[in-house]
Amino acid sequence: MNRSTQQEQMFVPEIVTFGETMALMLPEDVKGIEYSSHFQSLFGGAESNVAIGVARLGHRVGWFGRLGKDPLGRMIVKKIRGEGVDVSRAELTTEAPTGLMLREIIFGKTSVYYYRKGSAASLMKPEQLDESYISQAQYLHVTGITMALSESARETLKESVRLAKKNGVKVCFDPNLRLKLWSLEEARGALLEMAQEADYFLPGLDELKLLYATESFDEIIGKLRELPGVSIVKGGEDVTYIVDKTSVTEVPYFKAERIVDTVGAGDGFCAGFIAGLLKNYSLAEAVRLGNLIGCMVVQNEGDWEGIPTWEQVEAFLNNEKHVER
């Protein structure tokens, strides 16, 4: 047995997550895609963003998924591994290519263009899951994006949740509604069904208005109270809400000194919240940490690049002065 295999067998994840991570191309200047000739080659995916965030905050994380056995897939695996995330269960396949997304900002509005239909991740199947790997974790984090990729990917996510619950692993579910991938009608049934399975349901308030087809905050709270788990609602008026069967708790945001890029804020919040749970914080303290990470992320560019390390978080909380030179 070689050394890398021994290390993989010794690794016990505190949290496991999986889904599609794509190569990301961004114009290097402020021009739109059609007018740009120079692009940055990056990557992004909700689940791997969260995995990197939790790893930076000091915890053992495993991420897996299917990528093309191509330069983009190899680049993604290497970079996620380089962030301290275990990728021993990730697969590179010749069956299909790595997914791709392009993103541009025009007049202050972000637009994303997907090239992921028939991608390697869309071919995920339930029988490819490693139950023993999932069962070692304390938490399984999944998102509705995986459910939107294909029928087999949707069934894979459902099976992963079944395996987690069978083995006493708590489930965190972020619906991450993506209307460029499926219709609201199709998404509503699938996402609300999965919300029933979650120990921690992590929606945005705007998503809930669409999923429950109402603008009424009170009606939304009533629906959330019918769920068996706890709901953590992002995107409130300067607060994040914790909703259980008997109470609604408001946790204030941190104020950002400047907003550079809002992409990745939700994933940063989820990383902070889950890290808080792993640190045995109370729910309110875990949400507060999530709020802080989200605040720090929007002050930097990138999907995951702006997620801080635990040392940076402690420096912020302790109000340590930054020494420039």
PDB file of C-alpha atoms in Angstrom:
ATOM      1  CA  MET A   1       0.000   0.000   0.000  1.00  0.00           C
ATOM      2  CA  ASN A   2       1.505   3.348  -0.996  1.00  0.00           C
ATOM      3  CA  ARG A   3       1.659   6.356   1.315  1.00  0.00           C
ATOM      4  CA  SER A   4      -1.129   8.355  -0.390  1.00  0.00           C
ATOM      5  CA  THR A   5      -3.515   5.389  -0.125  1.00  0.00           C
ATOM      6  CA  GLN A   6      -2.719   5.028   3.589  1.00  0.00           C
ATOM      7  CA  GLN A   7      -3.414   8.724   4.138  1.00  0.00           C
ATOM      8  CA  GLU A   8      -6.758   8.450   2.325  1.00  0.00           C
ATOM      9  CA  GLN A   9      -7.789   5.492   4.476  1.00  0.00           C
ATOM     10  CA  MET A  10      -6.817   7.374   7.650  1.00  0.00           C
ATOM     11  CA  PHE A  11      -8.846  10.447   6.682  1.00  0.00           C
ATOM     12  CA  VAL A  12     -12.208  10.664   8.485  1.00  0.00           C
ATOM     13  CA  PRO A  13     -14.345  13.543   7.204  1.00  0.00           C
ATOM     14  CA  GLU A  14     -16.430  15.634   9.565  1.00  0.00           C
ATOM     15  CA  ILE A  15     -18.575  16.721   6.648  1.00  0.00           C
ATOM     16  CA  VAL A  16     -19.103  15.226   3.197  1.00  0.00           C
ATOM     17  CA  THR A  17     -20.558  17.041   0.214  1.00  0.00           C
ATOM     18  CA  PHE A  18     -20.850  16.370  -3.495  1.00  0.00           C
ATOM     19  CA  GLY A  19     -22.133  17.910  -6.695  1.00  0.00           C
ATOM     20  CA  GLU A  20     -21.050  19.484  -9.947  1.00  0.00           C
ATOM     21  CA  THR A  21     -18.029  21.740 -10.020  1.00  0.00           C
ATOM     22  CA  MET A  22     -17.432  23.483 -13.329  1.00  0.00           C
ATOM     23  CA  ALA A  23     -14.646  25.329 -15.010  1.00  0.00           C
ATOM     24  CA  LEU A  24     -15.373  29.060 -14.938  1.00  0.00           C
ATOM     25  CA  MET A  25     -14.297  31.581 -17.550  1.00  0.00           C
ATOM     26  CA  LEU A  26     -14.372  35.295 -16.729  1.00  0.00           C
ATOM     27  CA  PRO A  27     -13.445  38.229 -18.981  1.00  0.00           C
ATOM     28  CA  GLU A  28     -10.294  39.838 -17.637  1.00  0.00           C
ATOM     29  CA  ASP A  29     -11.677  43.328 -18.167  1.00  0.00           C
ATOM     30  CA  VAL A  30     -15.051  45.028 -17.851  1.00  0.00           C
ATOM     31  CA  LYS A  31     -16.113  44.127 -21.380  1.00  0.00           C
ATOM     32  CA  GLY A  32     -18.876  41.626 -22.057  1.00  0.00           C
ATOM     33  CA  ILE A  33     -18.014  38.091 -23.119  1.00  0.00           C
ATOM     34  CA  GLU A  34     -18.635  38.742 -26.806  1.00  0.00           C
ATOM     35  CA  TYR A  35     -16.166  41.640 -26.839  1.00  0.00           C
ATOM     36  CA  SER A  36     -13.423  40.051 -24.739  1.00  0.00           C
ATOM     37  CA  SER A  37     -10.374  38.219 -26.022  1.00  0.00           C
ATOM     38  CA  HIS A  38      -8.729  37.487 -22.640  1.00  0.00           C
ATOM     39  CA  PHE A  39     -10.325  35.317 -19.951  1.00  0.00           C
ATOM     40  CA  GLN A  40      -9.419  34.059 -16.490  1.00  0.00           C
ATOM     41  CA  SER A  41      -9.630  30.281 -16.095  1.00  0.00           C
ATOM     42  CA  LEU A  42     -11.154  29.483 -12.685  1.00  0.00           C
ATOM     43  CA  PHE A  43     -13.665  27.019 -11.261  1.00  0.00           C
ATOM     44  CA  GLY A  44     -16.749  27.047  -9.099  1.00  0.00           C
ATOM     45  CA  GLY A  45     -19.538  24.912  -7.740  1.00  0.00           C
ATOM     46  CA  ALA A  46     -21.797  25.452  -4.737  1.00  0.00           C
ATOM     47  CA  GLU A  47     -20.755  22.268  -2.953  1.00  0.00           C
ATOM     48  CA  SER A  48     -17.017  22.566  -3.555  1.00  0.00           C
ATOM     49  CA  ASN A  49     -17.202  26.240  -2.544  1.00  0.00           C
ATOM     50  CA  VAL A  50     -18.684  25.140   0.788  1.00  0.00           C
ATOM     51  CA  ALA A  51     -16.118  22.346   1.133  1.00  0.00           C
ATOM     52  CA  ILE A  52     -13.217  24.741   0.625  1.00  0.00           C
ATOM     53  CA  GLY A  53     -14.774  27.178   3.086  1.00  0.00           C
ATOM     54  CA  VAL A  54     -15.208  24.595   5.844  1.00  0.00           C
ATOM     55  CA  ALA A  55     -11.644  23.357   5.281  1.00  0.00           C
ATOM     56  CA  ARG A  56     -10.283  26.894   5.591  1.00  0.00           C
ATOM     57  CA  LEU A  57     -12.220  27.254   8.836  1.00  0.00           C
ATOM     58  CA  GLY A  58     -10.321  24.338  10.302  1.00  0.00           C
ATOM     59  CA  HIS A  59     -12.317  21.158   9.645  1.00  0.00           C
ATOM     60  CA  ARG A  60     -11.980  17.879   7.745  1.00  0.00           C
ATOM     61  CA  VAL A  61     -14.042  17.904   4.568  1.00  0.00           C
ATOM     62  CA  GLY A  62     -14.603  15.436   1.777  1.00  0.00           C
ATOM     63  CA  TRP A  63     -15.945  16.477  -1.634  1.00  0.00           C
ATOM     64  CA  PHE A  64     -16.724  14.172  -4.515  1.00  0.00           C
ATOM     65  CA  GLY A  65     -18.360  14.344  -7.905  1.00  0.00           C
ATOM     66  CA  ARG A  66     -17.808  13.351 -11.516  1.00  0.00           C
ATOM     67  CA  LEU A  67     -15.609  15.397 -13.814  1.00  0.00           C
ATOM     68  CA  GLY A  68     -14.376  14.836 -17.317  1.00  0.00           C
ATOM     69  CA  LYS A  69     -11.020  13.184 -17.711  1.00  0.00           C
ATOM     70  CA  ASP A  70      -9.830  16.312 -19.428  1.00  0.00           C
ATOM     71  CA  PRO A  71      -7.587  19.289 -18.598  1.00  0.00           C
ATOM     72  CA  LEU A  72     -10.435  21.168 -16.881  1.00  0.00           C
ATOM     73  CA  GLY A  73     -11.397  18.207 -14.711  1.00  0.00           C
ATOM     74  CA  ARG A  74      -7.808  17.566 -13.685  1.00  0.00           C
ATOM     75  CA  MET A  75      -7.325  21.245 -12.880  1.00  0.00           C
ATOM     76  CA  ILE A  76     -10.403  21.277 -10.637  1.00  0.00           C
ATOM     77  CA  VAL A  77      -9.410  18.157  -8.678  1.00  0.00           C
ATOM     78  CA  LYS A  78      -5.886  19.467  -8.114  1.00  0.00           C
ATOM     79  CA  LYS A  79      -7.068  22.866  -6.893  1.00  0.00           C
ATOM     80  CA  ILE A  80      -9.746  21.502  -4.559  1.00  0.00           C
ATOM     81  CA  ARG A  81      -7.194  19.067  -3.120  1.00  0.00           C
ATOM     82  CA  GLY A  82      -4.782  21.968  -2.747  1.00  0.00           C
ATOM     83  CA  GLU A  83      -7.303  23.681  -0.471  1.00  0.00           C
ATOM     84  CA  GLY A  84      -7.106  20.800   1.986  1.00  0.00           C
ATOM     85  CA  VAL A  85     -10.290  19.022   0.862  1.00  0.00           C
ATOM     86  CA  ASP A  86     -10.266  15.238   0.489  1.00  0.00           C
ATOM     87  CA  VAL A  87     -11.085  14.306  -3.124  1.00  0.00           C
ATOM     88  CA  SER A  88     -10.324  10.592  -2.872  1.00  0.00           C
ATOM     89  CA  ARG A  89     -13.876   9.714  -3.959  1.00  0.00           C
ATOM     90  CA  ALA A  90     -13.997  12.125  -6.924  1.00  0.00           C
ATOM     91  CA  GLU A  91     -14.024  10.469 -10.337  1.00  0.00           C
ATOM     92  CA  LEU A  92     -12.617  11.511 -13.697  1.00  0.00           C
ATOM     93  CA  THR A  93     -14.496   9.889 -16.556  1.00  0.00           C
ATOM     94  CA  THR A  94     -14.108   9.658 -20.319  1.00  0.00           C
ATOM     95  CA  GLU A  95     -17.890   9.313 -20.741  1.00  0.00           C
ATOM     96  CA  ALA A  96     -18.546  13.064 -20.807  1.00  0.00           C
ATOM     97  CA  PRO A  97     -16.735  16.397 -20.419  1.00  0.00           C
ATOM     98  CA  THR A  98     -16.354  18.662 -17.413  1.00  0.00           C
ATOM     99  CA  GLY A  99     -19.110  21.280 -17.215  1.00  0.00           C
ATOM    100  CA  LEU A 100     -18.337  24.897 -18.088  1.00  0.00           C
ATOM    101  CA  MET A 101     -19.818  28.241 -17.143  1.00  0.00           C
ATOM    102  CA  LEU A 102     -19.106  31.739 -18.373  1.00  0.00           C
ATOM    103  CA  ARG A 103     -19.891  34.812 -16.297  1.00  0.00           C
ATOM    104  CA  GLU A 104     -19.997  38.505 -17.112  1.00  0.00           C
ATOM    105  CA  ILE A 105     -21.059  41.708 -15.389  1.00  0.00           C
ATOM    106  CA  ILE A 106     -22.847  44.233 -17.598  1.00  0.00           C
ATOM    107  CA  PHE A 107     -24.134  47.509 -16.134  1.00  0.00           C
ATOM    108  CA  GLY A 108     -23.677  46.084 -12.665  1.00  0.00           C
ATOM    109  CA  LYS A 109     -25.769  42.970 -13.356  1.00  0.00           C
ATOM    110  CA  THR A 110     -24.224  39.503 -13.338  1.00  0.00           C
ATOM    111  CA  SER A 111     -25.169  36.968 -16.000  1.00  0.00           C
ATOM    112  CA  VAL A 112     -24.116  33.309 -16.030  1.00  0.00           C
ATOM    113  CA  TYR A 113     -24.142  31.046 -19.088  1.00  0.00           C
ATOM    114  CA  TYR A 114     -24.014  27.285 -18.540  1.00  0.00           C
ATOM    115  CA  TYR A 115     -22.531  24.596 -20.771  1.00  0.00           C
ATOM    116  CA  ARG A 116     -23.323  21.616 -18.579  1.00  0.00           C
ATOM    117  CA  LYS A 117     -26.028  19.602 -20.347  1.00  0.00           C
ATOM    118  CA  GLY A 118     -24.712  16.057 -20.677  1.00  0.00           C
ATOM    119  CA  SER A 119     -21.707  16.885 -18.493  1.00  0.00           C
ATOM    120  CA  ALA A 120     -19.851  14.257 -16.495  1.00  0.00           C
ATOM    121  CA  ALA A 121     -21.643  15.327 -13.296  1.00  0.00           C
ATOM    122  CA  SER A 122     -25.060  14.872 -14.897  1.00  0.00           C
ATOM    123  CA  LEU A 123     -24.222  11.163 -15.310  1.00  0.00           C
ATOM    124  CA  MET A 124     -23.914  10.530 -11.559  1.00  0.00           C
ATOM    125  CA  LYS A 125     -25.766   7.393 -10.447  1.00  0.00           C
ATOM    126  CA  PRO A 126     -26.869   6.182  -6.993  1.00  0.00           C
ATOM    127  CA  GLU A 127     -24.788   3.008  -7.192  1.00  0.00           C
ATOM    128  CA  GLN A 128     -21.607   5.108  -7.396  1.00  0.00           C
ATOM    129  CA  LEU A 129     -22.064   6.389  -3.823  1.00  0.00           C
ATOM    130  CA  ASP A 130     -19.706   5.117  -1.135  1.00  0.00           C
ATOM    131  CA  GLU A 131     -21.877   4.469   1.922  1.00  0.00           C
ATOM    132  CA  SER A 132     -18.904   3.830   4.199  1.00  0.00           C
ATOM    133  CA  TYR A 133     -17.460   7.246   3.331  1.00  0.00           C
ATOM    134  CA  ILE A 134     -20.719   9.106   3.952  1.00  0.00           C
ATOM    135  CA  SER A 135     -21.352   7.202   7.181  1.00  0.00           C
ATOM    136  CA  GLN A 136     -18.112   8.472   8.746  1.00  0.00           C
ATOM    137  CA  ALA A 137     -19.217  12.107   8.610  1.00  0.00           C
ATOM    138  CA  GLN A 138     -21.233  14.131  11.086  1.00  0.00           C
ATOM    139  CA  TYR A 139     -22.944  16.089   8.298  1.00  0.00           C
ATOM    140  CA  LEU A 140     -23.881  15.618   4.650  1.00  0.00           C
ATOM    141  CA  HIS A 141     -24.310  18.892   2.746  1.00  0.00           C
ATOM    142  CA  VAL A 142     -26.253  18.797  -0.522  1.00  0.00           C
ATOM    143  CA  THR A 143     -27.946  21.344  -2.772  1.00  0.00           C
ATOM    144  CA  GLY A 144     -30.834  21.505  -5.185  1.00  0.00           C
ATOM    145  CA  ILE A 145     -28.448  22.193  -8.056  1.00  0.00           C
ATOM    146  CA  THR A 146     -27.574  18.496  -8.206  1.00  0.00           C
ATOM    147  CA  MET A 147     -31.266  17.655  -8.436  1.00  0.00           C
ATOM    148  CA  ALA A 148     -31.594  19.914 -11.481  1.00  0.00           C
ATOM    149  CA  LEU A 149     -28.819  18.278 -13.502  1.00  0.00           C
ATOM    150  CA  SER A 150     -30.584  15.078 -14.556  1.00  0.00           C
ATOM    151  CA  GLU A 151     -32.921  12.382 -13.292  1.00  0.00           C
ATOM    152  CA  SER A 152     -30.011  10.129 -12.339  1.00  0.00           C
ATOM    153  CA  ALA A 153     -28.289  12.967 -10.464  1.00  0.00           C
ATOM    154  CA  ARG A 154     -31.544  13.666  -8.628  1.00  0.00           C
ATOM    155  CA  GLU A 155     -31.842  10.033  -7.603  1.00  0.00           C
ATOM    156  CA  THR A 156     -28.189  10.059  -6.515  1.00  0.00           C
ATOM    157  CA  LEU A 157     -28.858  12.967  -4.177  1.00  0.00           C
ATOM    158  CA  LYS A 158     -31.946  11.269  -2.743  1.00  0.00           C
ATOM    159  CA  GLU A 159     -29.972   8.087  -2.146  1.00  0.00           C
ATOM    160  CA  SER A 160     -27.153  10.007  -0.467  1.00  0.00           C
ATOM    161  CA  VAL A 161     -29.674  11.503   1.971  1.00  0.00           C
ATOM    162  CA  ARG A 162     -31.168   8.072   2.607  1.00  0.00           C
ATOM    163  CA  LEU A 163     -27.721   6.665   3.370  1.00  0.00           C
ATOM    164  CA  ALA A 164     -26.889   9.602   5.631  1.00  0.00           C
ATOM    165  CA  LYS A 165     -30.064   9.236   7.678  1.00  0.00           C
ATOM    166  CA  LYS A 166     -29.584   5.471   7.872  1.00  0.00           C
ATOM    167  CA  ASN A 167     -26.163   6.055   9.454  1.00  0.00           C
ATOM    168  CA  GLY A 168     -27.126   8.892  11.790  1.00  0.00           C
ATOM    169  CA  VAL A 169     -25.496  11.607   9.664  1.00  0.00           C
ATOM    170  CA  LYS A 170     -27.309  14.947   9.807  1.00  0.00           C
ATOM    171  CA  VAL A 171     -28.395  16.484   6.495  1.00  0.00           C
ATOM    172  CA  CYS A 172     -27.900  20.134   5.496  1.00  0.00           C
ATOM    173  CA  PHE A 173     -29.869  21.092   2.385  1.00  0.00           C
ATOM    174  CA  ASP A 174     -29.523  24.363   0.467  1.00  0.00           C
ATOM    175  CA  PRO A 175     -32.166  24.522  -2.296  1.00  0.00           C
ATOM    176  CA  ASN A 176     -29.992  26.834  -4.435  1.00  0.00           C
ATOM    177  CA  LEU A 177     -32.810  27.380  -6.930  1.00  0.00           C
ATOM    178  CA  ARG A 178     -31.408  27.767 -10.465  1.00  0.00           C
ATOM    179  CA  LEU A 179     -34.162  28.634 -12.924  1.00  0.00           C
ATOM    180  CA  LYS A 180     -31.762  28.388 -15.879  1.00  0.00           C
ATOM    181  CA  LEU A 181     -31.551  24.649 -15.167  1.00  0.00           C
ATOM    182  CA  TRP A 182     -35.222  23.735 -14.656  1.00  0.00           C
ATOM    183  CA  SER A 183     -38.675  25.256 -14.413  1.00  0.00           C
ATOM    184  CA  LEU A 184     -40.073  26.595 -11.175  1.00  0.00           C
ATOM    185  CA  GLU A 185     -42.889  24.040 -11.321  1.00  0.00           C
ATOM    186  CA  GLU A 186     -40.464  21.133 -11.632  1.00  0.00           C
ATOM    187  CA  ALA A 187     -38.140  22.564  -9.004  1.00  0.00           C
ATOM    188  CA  ARG A 188     -40.865  23.318  -6.460  1.00  0.00           C
ATOM    189  CA  GLY A 189     -41.962  19.724  -5.934  1.00  0.00           C
ATOM    190  CA  ALA A 190     -38.450  18.294  -5.821  1.00  0.00           C
ATOM    191  CA  LEU A 191     -36.960  20.927  -3.526  1.00  0.00           C
ATOM    192  CA  LEU A 192     -39.831  21.011  -1.054  1.00  0.00           C
ATOM    193  CA  GLU A 193     -39.767  17.210  -0.892  1.00  0.00           C
ATOM    194  CA  MET A 194     -36.087  17.354   0.034  1.00  0.00           C
ATOM    195  CA  ALA A 195     -36.724  20.089   2.596  1.00  0.00           C
ATOM    196  CA  GLN A 196     -38.797  17.506   4.467  1.00  0.00           C
ATOM    197  CA  GLU A 197     -35.699  15.300   4.775  1.00  0.00           C
ATOM    198  CA  ALA A 198     -33.289  17.956   6.021  1.00  0.00           C
ATOM    199  CA  ASP A 199     -32.125  18.449   9.579  1.00  0.00           C
ATOM    200  CA  TYR A 200     -31.038  21.951   8.496  1.00  0.00           C
ATOM    201  CA  PHE A 201     -32.871  23.615   5.591  1.00  0.00           C
ATOM    202  CA  LEU A 202     -30.878  26.602   4.279  1.00  0.00           C
ATOM    203  CA  PRO A 203     -33.029  28.598   1.812  1.00  0.00           C
ATOM    204  CA  GLY A 204     -32.977  32.259   0.856  1.00  0.00           C
ATOM    205  CA  LEU A 205     -36.074  34.333   1.541  1.00  0.00           C
ATOM    206  CA  ASP A 206     -36.501  35.113  -2.167  1.00  0.00           C
ATOM    207  CA  GLU A 207     -36.336  31.395  -2.963  1.00  0.00           C
ATOM    208  CA  LEU A 208     -39.056  30.680  -0.405  1.00  0.00           C
ATOM    209  CA  LYS A 209     -41.338  33.278  -1.964  1.00  0.00           C
ATOM    210  CA  LEU A 210     -41.062  31.372  -5.250  1.00  0.00           C
ATOM    211  CA  LEU A 211     -41.246  27.878  -3.774  1.00  0.00           C
ATOM    212  CA  TYR A 212     -44.283  28.652  -1.593  1.00  0.00           C
ATOM    213  CA  ALA A 213     -45.846  30.993  -4.189  1.00  0.00           C
ATOM    214  CA  THR A 214     -46.459  33.786  -1.694  1.00  0.00           C
ATOM    215  CA  GLU A 215     -45.048  37.154  -0.669  1.00  0.00           C
ATOM    216  CA  SER A 216     -46.406  36.765   2.852  1.00  0.00           C
ATOM    217  CA  PHE A 217     -43.649  36.409   5.426  1.00  0.00           C
ATOM    218  CA  ASP A 218     -46.078  35.016   7.996  1.00  0.00           C
ATOM    219  CA  GLU A 219     -47.325  32.403   5.553  1.00  0.00           C
ATOM    220  CA  ILE A 220     -43.746  31.376   4.738  1.00  0.00           C
ATOM    221  CA  ILE A 221     -42.929  31.027   8.439  1.00  0.00           C
ATOM    222  CA  GLY A 222     -46.028  28.896   8.890  1.00  0.00           C
ATOM    223  CA  LYS A 223     -44.889  26.575   6.106  1.00  0.00           C
ATOM    224  CA  LEU A 224     -41.382  26.305   7.547  1.00  0.00           C
ATOM    225  CA  ARG A 225     -42.774  25.389  10.961  1.00  0.00           C
ATOM    226  CA  GLU A 226     -44.397  22.339   9.378  1.00  0.00           C
ATOM    227  CA  LEU A 227     -40.964  20.956   8.453  1.00  0.00           C
ATOM    228  CA  PRO A 228     -39.360  18.403  10.782  1.00  0.00           C
ATOM    229  CA  GLY A 229     -35.972  20.155  10.843  1.00  0.00           C
ATOM    230  CA  VAL A 230     -34.724  23.676  11.547  1.00  0.00           C
ATOM    231  CA  SER A 231     -34.780  26.304   8.793  1.00  0.00           C
ATOM    232  CA  ILE A 232     -32.046  28.909   8.468  1.00  0.00           C
ATOM    233  CA  VAL A 233     -33.391  31.640   6.182  1.00  0.00           C
ATOM    234  CA  LYS A 234     -30.852  33.862   4.459  1.00  0.00           C
ATOM    235  CA  GLY A 235     -31.569  37.210   2.852  1.00  0.00           C
ATOM    236  CA  GLY A 236     -33.802  38.858   5.410  1.00  0.00           C
ATOM    237  CA  GLU A 237     -33.927  42.590   6.142  1.00  0.00           C
ATOM    238  CA  ASP A 238     -30.486  42.899   7.774  1.00  0.00           C
ATOM    239  CA  VAL A 239     -30.960  39.574   9.587  1.00  0.00           C
ATOM    240  CA  THR A 240     -30.850  35.819   9.087  1.00  0.00           C
ATOM    241  CA  TYR A 241     -33.810  33.932  10.564  1.00  0.00           C
ATOM    242  CA  ILE A 242     -33.702  30.702  12.551  1.00  0.00           C
ATOM    243  CA  VAL A 243     -37.129  29.067  12.335  1.00  0.00           C
ATOM    244  CA  ASP A 244     -38.220  26.056  14.344  1.00  0.00           C
ATOM    245  CA  LYS A 245     -41.636  24.803  15.401  1.00  0.00           C
ATOM    246  CA  THR A 246     -42.027  27.314  18.242  1.00  0.00           C
ATOM    247  CA  SER A 247     -39.878  30.366  17.538  1.00  0.00           C
ATOM    248  CA  VAL A 248     -38.271  32.718  15.035  1.00  0.00           C
ATOM    249  CA  THR A 249     -34.855  34.046  16.044  1.00  0.00           C
ATOM    250  CA  GLU A 250     -33.222  36.954  14.245  1.00  0.00           C
ATOM    251  CA  VAL A 251     -29.431  37.044  13.929  1.00  0.00           C
ATOM    252  CA  PRO A 252     -28.118  40.416  12.650  1.00  0.00           C
ATOM    253  CA  TYR A 253     -25.771  40.740   9.702  1.00  0.00           C
ATOM    254  CA  PHE A 254     -22.266  42.119   9.885  1.00  0.00           C
ATOM    255  CA  LYS A 255     -21.839  45.335   7.920  1.00  0.00           C
ATOM    256  CA  ALA A 256     -19.488  45.086   4.940  1.00  0.00           C
ATOM    257  CA  GLU A 257     -17.080  47.992   4.507  1.00  0.00           C
ATOM    258  CA  ARG A 258     -17.391  47.620   0.736  1.00  0.00           C
ATOM    259  CA  ILE A 259     -19.145  45.180  -1.577  1.00  0.00           C
ATOM    260  CA  VAL A 260     -16.984  43.900  -4.413  1.00  0.00           C
ATOM    261  CA  ASP A 261     -18.670  40.673  -5.582  1.00  0.00           C
ATOM    262  CA  THR A 262     -21.802  39.046  -4.128  1.00  0.00           C
ATOM    263  CA  VAL A 263     -21.251  35.718  -5.919  1.00  0.00           C
ATOM    264  CA  GLY A 264     -20.399  33.033  -3.380  1.00  0.00           C
ATOM    265  CA  ALA A 265     -21.892  34.835  -0.383  1.00  0.00           C
ATOM    266  CA  GLY A 266     -24.504  32.126   0.171  1.00  0.00           C
ATOM    267  CA  ASP A 267     -21.924  29.362  -0.048  1.00  0.00           C
ATOM    268  CA  GLY A 268     -19.702  31.294   2.355  1.00  0.00           C
ATOM    269  CA  PHE A 269     -22.607  31.547   4.770  1.00  0.00           C
ATOM    270  CA  CYS A 270     -23.226  27.791   4.568  1.00  0.00           C
ATOM    271  CA  ALA A 271     -19.526  27.091   5.171  1.00  0.00           C
ATOM    272  CA  GLY A 272     -19.519  29.329   8.223  1.00  0.00           C
ATOM    273  CA  PHE A 273     -22.753  27.883   9.585  1.00  0.00           C
ATOM    274  CA  ILE A 274     -21.578  24.282   9.203  1.00  0.00           C
ATOM    275  CA  ALA A 275     -18.187  25.130  10.702  1.00  0.00           C
ATOM    276  CA  GLY A 276     -20.061  26.634  13.637  1.00  0.00           C
ATOM    277  CA  LEU A 277     -22.009  23.415  14.115  1.00  0.00           C
ATOM    278  CA  LEU A 278     -18.748  21.445  14.024  1.00  0.00           C
ATOM    279  CA  LYS A 279     -17.314  23.764  16.668  1.00  0.00           C
ATOM    280  CA  ASN A 280     -20.331  22.928  18.865  1.00  0.00           C
ATOM    281  CA  TYR A 281     -21.661  26.482  18.724  1.00  0.00           C
ATOM    282  CA  SER A 282     -25.302  27.152  19.515  1.00  0.00           C
ATOM    283  CA  LEU A 283     -27.540  27.622  16.463  1.00  0.00           C
ATOM    284  CA  ALA A 284     -27.492  31.391  16.895  1.00  0.00           C
ATOM    285  CA  GLU A 285     -23.688  31.416  17.217  1.00  0.00           C
ATOM    286  CA  ALA A 286     -23.323  29.184  14.129  1.00  0.00           C
ATOM    287  CA  VAL A 287     -25.586  31.503  12.136  1.00  0.00           C
ATOM    288  CA  ARG A 288     -23.609  34.506  13.376  1.00  0.00           C
ATOM    289  CA  LEU A 289     -20.427  32.871  12.074  1.00  0.00           C
ATOM    290  CA  GLY A 290     -22.193  32.196   8.771  1.00  0.00           C
ATOM    291  CA  ASN A 291     -23.214  35.852   8.579  1.00  0.00           C
ATOM    292  CA  LEU A 292     -19.629  36.923   9.215  1.00  0.00           C
ATOM    293  CA  ILE A 293     -18.181  34.647   6.525  1.00  0.00           C
ATOM    294  CA  GLY A 294     -20.789  35.859   4.024  1.00  0.00           C
ATOM    295  CA  CYS A 295     -19.879  39.448   4.876  1.00  0.00           C
ATOM    296  CA  MET A 296     -16.182  38.784   4.369  1.00  0.00           C
ATOM    297  CA  VAL A 297     -16.764  36.955   1.070  1.00  0.00           C
ATOM    298  CA  VAL A 298     -18.638  39.850  -0.596  1.00  0.00           C
ATOM    299  CA  GLN A 299     -15.653  42.105   0.026  1.00  0.00           C
ATOM    300  CA  ASN A 300     -13.504  40.004  -2.330  1.00  0.00           C
ATOM    301  CA  GLU A 301     -13.766  38.741  -5.886  1.00  0.00           C
ATOM    302  CA  GLY A 302     -14.458  35.113  -6.738  1.00  0.00           C
ATOM    303  CA  ASP A 303     -16.781  32.219  -5.937  1.00  0.00           C
ATOM    304  CA  TRP A 304     -14.636  30.804  -3.112  1.00  0.00           C
ATOM    305  CA  GLU A 305     -11.379  32.712  -3.202  1.00  0.00           C
ATOM    306  CA  GLY A 306     -12.581  35.287  -0.663  1.00  0.00           C
ATOM    307  CA  ILE A 307     -13.552  32.778   2.030  1.00  0.00           C
ATOM    308  CA  PRO A 308     -11.307  33.524   5.025  1.00  0.00           C
ATOM    309  CA  THR A 309      -9.192  31.157   7.070  1.00  0.00           C
ATOM    310  CA  TRP A 310     -10.005  30.591  10.730  1.00  0.00           C
ATOM    311  CA  GLU A 311      -6.996  32.727  11.686  1.00  0.00           C
ATOM    312  CA  GLN A 312      -8.427  35.624   9.656  1.00  0.00           C
ATOM    313  CA  VAL A 313     -11.812  35.184  11.309  1.00  0.00           C
ATOM    314  CA  GLU A 314     -10.252  35.251  14.763  1.00  0.00           C
ATOM    315  CA  ALA A 315      -8.285  38.372  13.851  1.00  0.00           C
ATOM    316  CA  PHE A 316     -11.516  40.070  12.778  1.00  0.00           C
ATOM    317  CA  LEU A 317     -13.420  39.031  15.893  1.00  0.00           C
ATOM    318  CA  ASN A 318     -10.545  40.137  18.132  1.00  0.00           C
ATOM    319  CA  ASN A 319     -10.338  43.464  16.287  1.00  0.00           C
ATOM    320  CA  GLU A 320      -6.668  42.949  15.566  1.00  0.00           C
ATOM    321  CA  LYS A 321      -5.087  45.834  13.706  1.00  0.00           C
ATOM    322  CA  HIS A 322      -3.831  45.107  10.195  1.00  0.00           C
ATOM    323  CA  VAL A 323      -0.155  45.918   9.734  1.00  0.00           C
ATOM    324  CA  GLU A 324       0.270  47.051   6.147  1.00  0.00           C
ATOM    325  CA  ARG A 325       4.075  47.308   6.101  1.00  0.00           C
TER     326      ARG A 325
END
